XYZ file of N, CA and C in Angstrom:
711
model
N 108.487 121.066 107.869
C 108.658 122.222 109.118
C 108.858 123.503 108.606
N 108.373 124.725 109.281
C 108.775 125.958 108.484
C 109.172 127.116 109.318
N 110.398 127.351 109.698
C 110.925 128.300 110.661
C 110.712 129.916 109.628
N 109.915 130.405 110.454
C 109.575 131.765 109.806
C 109.500 133.028 110.826
N 110.479 134.074 110.350
C 110.908 135.217 110.995
C 110.057 136.316 110.479
N 109.247 137.010 111.372
C 108.205 137.922 111.030
C 108.542 138.947 111.825
N 108.765 140.509 111.100
C 108.933 141.463 111.341
C 107.739 142.589 111.046
N 107.708 143.260 112.163
C 106.337 144.095 111.987
C 106.947 145.712 112.742
N 106.849 146.423 112.104
C 107.237 148.233 112.449
C 106.913 148.975 111.787
N 105.321 148.803 111.345
C 104.621 149.884 110.287
C 103.948 150.972 111.286
N 104.239 150.967 112.992
C 103.332 152.181 113.745
C 104.542 152.336 114.704
N 104.411 152.863 115.911
C 105.505 152.893 116.769
C 105.793 151.800 117.616
N 105.059 151.187 117.453
C 105.497 149.781 117.759
C 106.032 148.586 116.611
N 107.345 148.669 117.415
C 108.545 147.095 116.351
C 108.543 146.045 117.244
N 108.638 145.255 116.199
C 108.267 143.555 116.790
C 108.555 142.703 116.165
N 109.626 141.635 116.642
C 110.097 141.019 115.568
C 109.985 139.162 116.210
N 109.181 138.136 115.653
C 108.737 137.114 115.978
C 109.601 135.903 115.377
N 109.217 134.659 116.100
C 109.780 133.850 115.537
C 108.915 132.738 115.707
N 108.487 132.043 114.436
C 107.511 130.977 114.467
C 107.868 129.389 113.867
N 107.390 128.329 114.236
C 107.720 127.171 113.360
C 106.325 126.725 113.202
N 106.066 126.829 111.928
C 105.123 126.612 111.042
C 103.861 128.159 111.537
N 102.737 127.749 112.059
C 101.709 128.594 112.515
C 101.948 128.510 114.235
N 103.092 128.216 114.725
C 102.875 128.233 116.251
C 104.451 129.347 116.565
N 103.693 130.347 117.511
C 104.699 131.130 117.727
C 105.789 130.746 118.962
N 107.101 130.803 118.607
C 107.733 130.594 119.385
C 108.624 131.563 120.263
N 108.964 133.033 119.882
C 109.566 133.850 120.561
C 109.079 135.203 120.117
N 109.109 136.113 120.847
C 108.750 137.401 120.934
C 109.697 138.327 121.598
N 109.673 139.562 120.911
C 110.458 140.644 121.264
C 109.990 142.207 120.559
N 109.330 142.813 121.493
C 108.588 144.207 121.119
C 109.130 145.419 121.697
N 108.880 146.456 121.217
C 109.469 147.997 121.932
C 108.272 149.234 121.060
N 107.956 149.824 121.946
C 107.260 151.194 121.636
C 107.993 152.373 121.233
N 109.739 152.401 121.250
C 110.393 153.262 120.776
C 110.671 153.353 119.064
N 109.360 154.311 118.798
C 109.484 154.184 117.249
C 110.836 154.844 116.341
N 111.554 155.829 117.484
C 112.381 156.047 116.360
C 113.593 155.449 116.511
N 113.679 154.065 117.539
C 114.445 153.062 117.683
C 114.700 151.993 116.899
N 113.365 152.182 115.854
C 113.262 150.841 115.026
C 114.592 150.597 114.224
N 115.047 151.396 113.681
C 116.663 150.613 113.440
C 117.576 149.851 113.822
N 117.710 150.307 115.074
C 118.965 150.014 116.170
C 117.900 148.597 116.753
N 116.575 148.769 117.036
C 115.888 147.456 118.109
C 116.067 146.233 117.114
N 115.215 146.636 115.935
C 114.301 145.635 114.820
C 116.250 144.562 114.966
N 116.768 145.366 114.623
C 118.100 143.901 114.027
C 119.055 143.824 115.573
N 118.379 144.263 116.728
C 119.083 143.614 118.237
C 118.132 142.253 118.284
N 116.674 142.613 117.791
C 115.628 141.715 118.556
C 115.912 140.750 117.597
N 116.108 140.986 116.203
C 116.323 139.572 115.443
C 117.729 138.831 116.317
N 118.511 139.253 116.167
C 119.693 138.649 116.947
C 119.647 137.982 118.063
N 118.960 138.291 118.614
C 118.677 137.825 119.867
C 117.827 137.006 119.968
N 116.541 136.875 119.025
C 115.671 135.526 118.695
C 116.228 134.601 118.417
N 117.178 134.706 117.590
C 117.965 133.766 116.448
C 119.149 133.062 117.664
N 119.449 133.942 118.537
C 120.543 133.795 119.417
C 120.299 132.621 120.279
N 118.784 132.921 120.838
C 118.398 132.062 122.160
C 117.628 130.873 121.920
N 117.322 130.747 120.484
C 116.971 129.578 119.516
C 118.015 128.539 118.882
N 119.476 129.265 119.096
C 120.529 128.304 118.786
C 120.085 128.141 117.443
N 119.894 129.231 116.258
C 120.040 129.362 115.069
C 120.709 130.211 114.546
N 121.055 129.995 113.152
C 121.389 131.061 112.203
C 120.550 132.018 111.035
N 120.220 132.742 110.806
C 119.908 133.314 109.164
C 119.262 132.184 108.296
N 120.244 131.607 108.195
C 120.357 130.320 107.251
C 119.364 129.319 107.521
N 119.290 129.171 108.538
C 118.570 128.188 108.957
C 116.832 128.436 109.356
N 116.620 129.822 108.951
C 115.407 130.038 108.798
C 114.449 129.925 107.099
N 113.111 129.158 106.899
C 112.952 129.028 105.728
C 112.087 130.452 104.862
N 111.712 131.355 105.743
C 111.751 132.668 105.275
C 111.397 133.591 105.915
N 111.457 134.805 105.392
C 111.012 136.211 106.511
C 110.099 136.782 106.043
N 109.143 136.819 107.028
C 107.848 137.600 106.472
C 107.789 138.920 107.602
N 107.048 140.339 106.483
C 107.254 141.113 106.658
C 105.959 141.837 107.060
N 105.470 142.879 107.487
C 104.345 143.780 107.301
C 104.436 144.822 106.509
N 104.036 144.694 105.539
C 103.895 145.676 104.350
C 103.473 146.565 104.326
N 102.641 147.299 105.222
C 101.739 148.446 105.024
C 100.673 148.115 104.885
N 99.962 149.338 105.287
C 100.139 150.411 104.812
C 100.523 150.924 106.796
N 101.265 152.246 106.710
C 101.642 152.412 108.117
C 102.689 153.631 107.869
N 103.603 153.705 108.886
C 104.372 155.000 109.095
C 105.616 154.471 107.799
N 105.948 155.293 107.223
C 106.898 155.721 106.228
C 108.308 155.300 106.331
N 109.066 155.839 107.691
C 109.975 155.203 108.052
C 110.372 153.958 108.820
N 109.233 153.359 109.540
C 109.213 152.434 109.938
C 108.949 150.772 108.948
N 107.960 151.317 107.967
C 108.346 150.522 107.131
C 109.294 150.200 105.971
N 110.140 151.356 105.897
C 111.242 151.355 105.243
C 112.419 150.684 105.832
N 112.394 150.877 107.257
C 113.320 150.054 108.108
C 113.121 148.587 108.223
N 111.673 148.318 108.244
C 111.268 146.771 108.487
C 111.685 146.259 107.241
N 111.365 146.575 106.074
C 111.194 146.156 104.413
C 113.056 145.944 104.655
N 113.707 146.763 104.812
C 115.020 147.008 104.409
C 115.600 145.675 104.941
N 115.339 145.692 106.318
C 116.164 144.425 107.002
C 115.792 143.292 106.769
N 114.400 143.418 106.713
C 114.230 141.490 105.909
C 114.654 141.446 104.500
N 114.812 142.295 103.557
C 115.299 142.196 102.295
C 116.682 141.561 102.669
N 117.705 142.431 103.700
C 118.755 141.972 103.806
C 119.390 140.793 104.523
N 118.104 140.357 105.428
C 118.390 138.951 105.295
C 117.969 137.719 104.555
N 117.070 137.866 104.075
C 116.718 137.392 102.611
C 117.766 137.318 101.617
N 118.417 138.238 101.517
C 119.597 138.045 100.398
C 120.408 137.234 101.044
N 120.881 137.950 102.140
C 122.206 137.067 102.322
C 121.674 135.714 103.140
N 121.036 135.051 103.270
C 120.391 133.431 103.689
C 120.180 133.080 102.742
N 120.022 133.672 101.409
C 119.141 133.097 100.341
C 117.811 132.273 100.263
N 116.966 132.980 101.409
C 115.507 132.746 101.641
C 114.658 133.658 101.124
N 113.525 133.209 100.578
C 112.265 133.853 100.527
C 112.008 135.072 101.336
N 111.026 136.031 100.501
C 110.140 137.122 101.524
C 108.855 136.910 101.251
N 108.155 137.049 102.589
C 106.553 136.662 102.411
C 106.094 138.574 103.103
N 105.223 138.825 102.287
C 104.930 140.197 102.806
C 102.997 139.880 103.124
N 102.737 140.526 104.383
C 101.573 140.596 104.728
C 100.802 141.887 105.198
N 99.658 142.007 104.704
C 99.147 143.212 104.934
C 99.236 143.618 106.142
N 99.778 144.901 107.019
C 99.693 145.454 108.294
C 98.294 145.481 108.706
N 97.095 145.630 107.844
C 95.981 145.686 108.701
C 95.446 144.018 109.063
N 96.026 143.560 108.091
C 94.894 141.776 108.517
C 95.861 141.182 109.821
N 97.758 141.336 109.369
C 97.884 140.925 111.174
C 97.601 141.808 112.009
N 97.122 143.380 112.077
C 96.704 143.571 113.419
C 95.404 143.135 113.813
N 94.433 142.598 112.845
C 93.051 141.916 112.781
C 93.439 140.490 113.323
N 94.268 140.087 113.021
C 95.073 138.729 113.674
C 95.264 138.808 115.253
N 96.277 139.801 115.372
C 96.102 140.154 116.968
C 94.860 140.171 117.578
N 93.966 140.749 117.239
C 92.714 141.033 118.116
C 92.019 139.754 117.906
N 92.165 138.773 117.426
C 91.304 137.912 117.033
C 92.138 136.408 118.273
N 93.381 136.685 118.353
C 93.925 136.087 119.341
C 94.075 136.427 120.440
N 93.836 137.908 120.912
C 93.281 138.433 121.625
C 91.922 137.906 122.519
N 90.936 137.590 121.626
C 89.465 137.325 121.881
C 89.525 135.852 121.886
N 90.178 135.338 121.358
C 90.436 133.974 121.611
C 90.974 133.575 123.344
N 92.042 134.266 123.697
C 92.401 134.439 124.734
C 91.591 135.140 125.905
N 90.279 135.324 125.889
C 89.801 136.204 126.572
C 89.864 137.848 126.815
N 90.804 138.009 126.524
C 91.398 139.803 126.969
C 90.869 140.466 125.778
N 90.052 140.728 124.740
C 89.289 141.693 123.928
C 88.089 141.834 124.702
N 87.596 143.315 124.857
C 86.306 143.151 125.738
C 85.557 143.716 125.090
N 85.073 142.176 124.323
C 83.883 141.959 123.263
C 83.346 140.677 123.519
N 81.618 140.610 124.012
C 81.219 139.405 124.221
C 81.124 138.341 123.012
N 80.966 138.286 121.983
C 80.960 137.905 120.475
C 81.316 138.509 119.338
N 82.266 138.115 118.714
C 82.589 138.415 117.658
C 82.204 137.695 115.868
N 81.665 136.665 116.110
C 80.864 136.002 115.304
C 80.472 135.895 114.272
N 79.682 137.669 114.123
C 79.131 137.934 113.035
C 79.266 139.421 112.992
N 80.541 139.984 113.534
C 81.165 141.185 113.805
C 81.953 141.474 112.699
N 81.986 142.658 112.486
C 82.662 143.559 111.382
C 83.898 144.143 112.520
N 85.153 143.625 111.809
C 86.467 144.141 112.368
C 86.652 145.021 111.725
N 87.104 145.830 112.261
C 87.345 147.302 111.377
C 89.057 148.209 112.196
N 89.850 147.636 111.793
C 91.596 148.023 112.119
C 91.806 149.196 111.538
N 92.205 150.010 112.527
C 92.515 151.585 111.634
C 93.853 151.795 112.366
N 94.845 152.497 111.059
C 96.158 153.107 111.767
C 96.223 153.931 111.321
N 96.453 155.239 112.501
C 96.510 156.530 111.892
C 97.335 156.947 111.278
N 96.666 157.880 110.063
C 97.367 158.321 109.069
C 97.384 160.044 109.004
N 97.651 160.665 110.642
C 97.512 161.918 110.901
C 96.237 162.772 111.028
N 96.245 163.654 111.520
C 94.781 164.492 111.577
C 93.857 163.634 111.709
N 92.970 163.882 110.755
C 91.368 163.281 111.213
C 91.368 161.536 109.661
N 92.617 161.494 109.777
C 92.433 160.261 108.331
C 93.357 158.962 109.015
N 92.502 158.276 108.768
C 93.321 156.850 109.038
C 93.286 155.730 107.982
N 94.442 154.451 107.668
C 94.433 153.568 107.055
C 93.303 152.592 107.537
N 92.793 151.745 106.981
C 91.567 150.941 107.147
C 91.576 150.050 106.338
N 90.582 148.808 106.690
C 90.051 147.842 106.148
C 89.208 146.906 106.899
N 88.347 146.485 106.550
C 86.835 145.589 107.061
C 87.399 144.211 106.894
N 87.368 143.463 108.001
C 87.293 141.910 108.005
C 86.494 141.312 108.523
N 85.734 139.993 108.259
C 85.120 139.719 109.361
C 85.910 138.463 110.495
N 85.023 137.609 111.131
C 85.780 137.137 112.436
C 86.646 136.010 111.913
N 86.973 135.670 110.805
C 87.653 134.982 110.422
C 89.041 135.321 109.559
N 89.125 136.793 109.766
C 90.179 137.456 108.986
C 89.957 137.680 107.584
N 88.759 137.263 107.190
C 88.647 137.487 106.039
C 88.172 138.870 105.402
N 88.745 139.423 104.015
C 88.644 140.922 103.995
C 87.270 141.107 103.741
N 86.535 142.087 104.283
C 85.296 142.745 103.505
C 85.270 143.883 102.692
N 86.539 144.208 102.375
C 86.582 145.648 101.596
C 88.105 145.526 101.614
N 88.540 146.407 100.806
C 89.940 146.633 100.280
C 90.393 147.848 101.380
N 91.896 148.007 100.997
C 92.558 149.088 102.122
C 92.237 150.120 101.621
N 92.344 151.342 102.602
C 91.686 152.480 102.086
C 92.651 153.547 102.838
N 92.374 154.931 102.112
C 92.966 155.757 103.327
C 91.458 156.768 103.488
N 91.133 157.003 104.555
C 89.777 157.654 104.539
C 90.116 158.826 105.836
N 89.581 159.700 105.914
C 89.310 160.896 106.224
C 87.701 160.544 107.153
N 88.074 160.501 108.236
C 87.052 160.220 109.223
C 86.202 161.076 109.951
N 84.579 160.988 109.377
C 83.711 162.090 109.993
C 82.397 161.318 110.528
N 81.641 161.885 110.669
C 80.469 161.394 111.637
C 79.567 160.663 110.255
N 79.802 160.754 109.396
C 79.080 159.902 108.121
C 79.389 158.680 107.741
N 81.163 158.767 108.292
C 81.893 157.388 108.060
C 81.279 156.388 108.277
N 81.510 155.012 107.683
C 80.873 154.097 107.970
C 79.544 153.742 108.230
N 78.453 155.013 107.687
C 77.447 154.923 107.966
C 76.340 153.485 108.083
N 76.340 152.857 106.736
C 75.706 151.891 106.300
C 75.796 150.578 107.380
N 77.491 150.528 107.931
C 77.512 149.466 108.604
C 77.461 149.644 110.232
N 77.332 150.498 110.629
C 76.663 151.218 111.736
C 75.516 150.883 112.147
N 74.450 150.883 110.829
C 73.248 150.931 110.956
C 72.799 149.600 110.835
N 73.462 149.067 110.468
C 73.439 147.534 110.064
C 73.141 146.454 110.899
N 73.435 146.873 112.411
C 72.799 146.115 113.344
C 73.585 145.259 114.124
N 74.946 145.026 113.094
C 76.429 144.144 113.225
C 76.831 144.663 114.425
N 77.453 144.163 115.173
C 78.719 144.867 116.020
C 79.907 145.033 114.895
N 80.128 146.537 115.257
C 81.642 147.153 114.913
C 82.759 146.998 115.955
N 83.559 146.222 115.644
C 84.878 146.173 116.393
C 85.873 147.089 115.795
N 85.954 148.477 116.774
C 87.319 149.224 116.007
C 88.269 149.116 116.753
N 89.661 149.227 116.561
C 90.927 148.982 116.676
C 91.758 149.431 116.078
N 92.993 149.699 117.114
C 94.341 150.236 116.219
C 94.688 151.901 116.760
N 95.595 152.327 116.320
C 96.572 153.769 116.710
C 94.964 154.594 115.862
N 94.296 154.546 115.289
C 93.374 155.236 114.482
C 92.102 154.966 115.106
N 91.446 154.625 115.831
C 90.618 153.844 116.443
C 89.713 155.060 116.903
N 90.695 155.762 117.704
C 90.303 156.520 118.838
C 89.447 157.672 117.967
N 90.078 158.151 117.159
C 89.216 159.661 116.138
C 87.784 158.777 116.017
N 87.334 158.033 116.322
C 85.957 157.728 116.140
C 85.032 157.545 117.346
N 86.209 157.752 118.262
C 85.090 157.847 119.535
C 83.807 158.595 119.744
N 84.135 160.080 119.289
C 82.690 160.701 119.488
C 81.914 161.024 118.347
N 82.211 160.337 117.135
C 81.678 160.352 116.044
C 80.660 159.545 115.582
N 81.185 158.110 116.321
C 80.247 156.772 116.135
C 79.543 156.685 117.594
N 78.322 157.217 117.691
C 77.363 156.846 119.039
C 76.837 155.684 119.213
N 76.664 154.824 117.993
C 76.270 153.755 118.359
C 76.479 152.917 119.403
N 75.268 151.945 119.842
C 75.797 150.842 121.001
C 76.501 149.869 120.231
N 76.420 149.554 119.329
C 77.049 148.337 118.275
C 77.990 148.892 117.779
N 78.775 149.805 118.206
C 80.415 150.075 118.051
C 80.874 150.030 119.027
N 82.280 149.223 119.056
C 83.117 149.190 120.250
C 84.505 149.353 119.848
N 84.907 150.423 120.503
C 86.490 150.648 120.479
C 87.015 149.926 121.535
N 88.138 148.914 121.210
C 89.079 148.404 121.843
C 90.644 148.406 121.977
N 91.101 148.198 122.503
C 92.486 148.116 122.409
C 93.357 147.139 122.164
N 94.237 147.201 121.114
C 95.036 146.117 120.451
C 95.744 146.769 120.057
N 97.276 146.054 120.152
C 98.596 146.318 119.843
C 99.044 145.621 118.603
N 99.498 146.484 117.720
C 100.025 145.953 116.719
C 101.363 144.722 116.879
N 101.440 143.725 116.525
C 102.669 142.718 116.881
C 103.110 141.940 115.533
N 104.032 141.331 115.687
C 104.550 140.575 114.654
C 103.993 139.405 114.779
N 103.488 139.172 115.902
C 102.695 137.549 115.811
C 101.416 137.596 115.330
N 101.271 138.991 115.036
C 99.775 138.684 113.822
C 100.192 138.368 112.380
N 101.636 138.213 112.009
C 102.219 137.824 110.729
C 101.995 136.262 110.759
N 101.971 135.601 111.503
C 102.524 134.412 111.910
C 101.499 133.653 111.366
N 100.291 133.542 111.465
C 99.635 132.714 110.560
C 99.259 132.889 109.113
N 99.114 133.940 108.390
C 99.181 134.655 107.310
C 100.412 134.364 106.545
N 101.585 134.132 107.207
C 103.115 134.131 106.848
C 102.822 132.634 106.229
N 102.495 131.664 107.301
C 102.979 130.464 106.915
C 101.978 130.143 106.037
N 100.497 130.297 105.773
C 99.730 130.287 104.534
C 100.535 130.346 103.306
N 100.988 131.937 103.307
C 101.688 132.061 102.315
C 102.784 131.085 101.958
N 103.653 130.863 102.751
C 104.858 130.005 102.926
C 104.350 128.595 102.190
N 103.115 127.995 102.522
C 102.594 126.688 101.906
C 102.772 126.551 100.656
N 101.330 128.196 100.318
C 101.387 128.279 98.921
C 102.522 128.896 98.104
N 103.748 128.990 98.567
C 104.746 129.438 97.627
C 104.554 131.222 97.712
N 103.521 131.809 98.067
C 103.469 133.176 97.677
C 104.732 133.949 98.415
N 105.748 134.413 97.667
C 106.839 135.060 97.777
C 106.926 135.817 97.035
N 107.501 137.228 97.585
C 107.832 138.355 96.883
C 108.995 138.887 95.842
N 109.016 139.172 94.927
C 110.710 139.475 94.513
C 111.082 140.420 95.527
N 112.474 139.797 95.537
C 113.270 140.394 96.983
C 113.731 141.911 96.648
N 114.436 141.740 95.028
C 115.182 142.994 94.428
C 113.919 144.268 94.291
N 112.792 143.775 93.872
C 111.911 144.846 93.449
C 111.088 145.174 94.693
N 110.323 144.076 95.503
C 109.957 144.455 96.288
C 109.638 146.205 97.139
N 108.721 146.682 97.306
C 108.615 147.720 97.819
C 107.460 147.991 99.266
N 107.540 148.587 100.152
C 106.065 148.655 100.719
C 105.015 149.319 100.206
N 103.902 148.968 101.130
C 102.650 149.286 100.722
C 102.582 150.337 101.337
N 102.744 151.551 100.609
C 102.698 152.985 101.533
C 100.858 153.782 101.406
N 100.406 153.100 100.206
C 99.195 153.625 100.189
C 98.971 155.338 99.628
N 99.556 155.926 100.136
C 99.632 157.395 99.911
C 101.466 157.966 99.556
N 101.334 158.859 98.317
C 102.856 159.287 97.955
C 103.428 160.058 99.162
N 104.618 159.765 99.541
C 105.436 160.534 100.430
C 105.282 162.050 100.066
N 105.030 162.859 101.015
C 105.079 164.099 100.808
C 105.896 165.172 102.155
N 106.864 165.730 101.489
C 107.789 166.518 102.635
C 107.593 167.931 102.497
N 106.826 168.544 103.440
C 106.356 169.363 104.123
C 107.137 170.564 104.673
N 107.585 171.616 103.564
C 108.694 172.568 103.525
C 108.210 172.909 105.081
N 109.759 173.374 106.057
C 109.766 174.001 107.338
C 109.168 175.434 106.964
N 108.662 175.823 108.021
C 108.078 177.021 108.042
C 109.114 177.919 108.852
N 110.123 177.390 109.683
C 111.422 178.289 110.094
C 112.139 178.810 109.256
N 113.082 179.714 109.369
C 113.643 180.251 108.908
C 115.064 179.757 109.162
N 115.821 179.226 108.578
C 117.497 179.056 108.952
C 118.529 179.937 108.654
N 118.210 180.964 107.652
C 119.074 181.882 107.809
C 118.383 183.130 107.813
């Protein structure tokens, strides 16, 4: 048996989940992005307390590694590292786009994803990267990657081959709305899927079984793009 704590905060949604093997036990979520630093630590404490656990009872901590919000990822990874270091347990990293896809598949199985059949669909999670840019990656209906992770400026020519393939394309995530007017094909479906730590549970358990752990001292979030500070146009003096 493996007790896994999962933490995801690469977008405006911050969440913490506790799982036994690949089964979700507890979940806390918030959409207050500016409160991630405060909320995530509180959620960890609440989940451990309600399950009568201490951090040292955990077998590993899984973290959504990105891409996503620089600030959210830093907070998320720092918290996970601190727990792992203090409790002497391993760290697991899961791609945030894969985690979002796992949530979409769970929603589909629960009958709450507005798509009739995704067995042969291309699943395309998109995380907003500001302006018309998104972080994205293609998956099949078993959450196997069909492409690498990329930062892409969305235009009317984007994913043209996939859109013309006849296969259903399911777009979701905080960046998907940018495609609404650009992709007119009937086989393109935009659906609502919210990022959640529950999407980390299954891939984290697989990683734990195969002992795919990160180096706690040197692990960094997968930002994909370099952080750029834009000088303010306002004059202070």
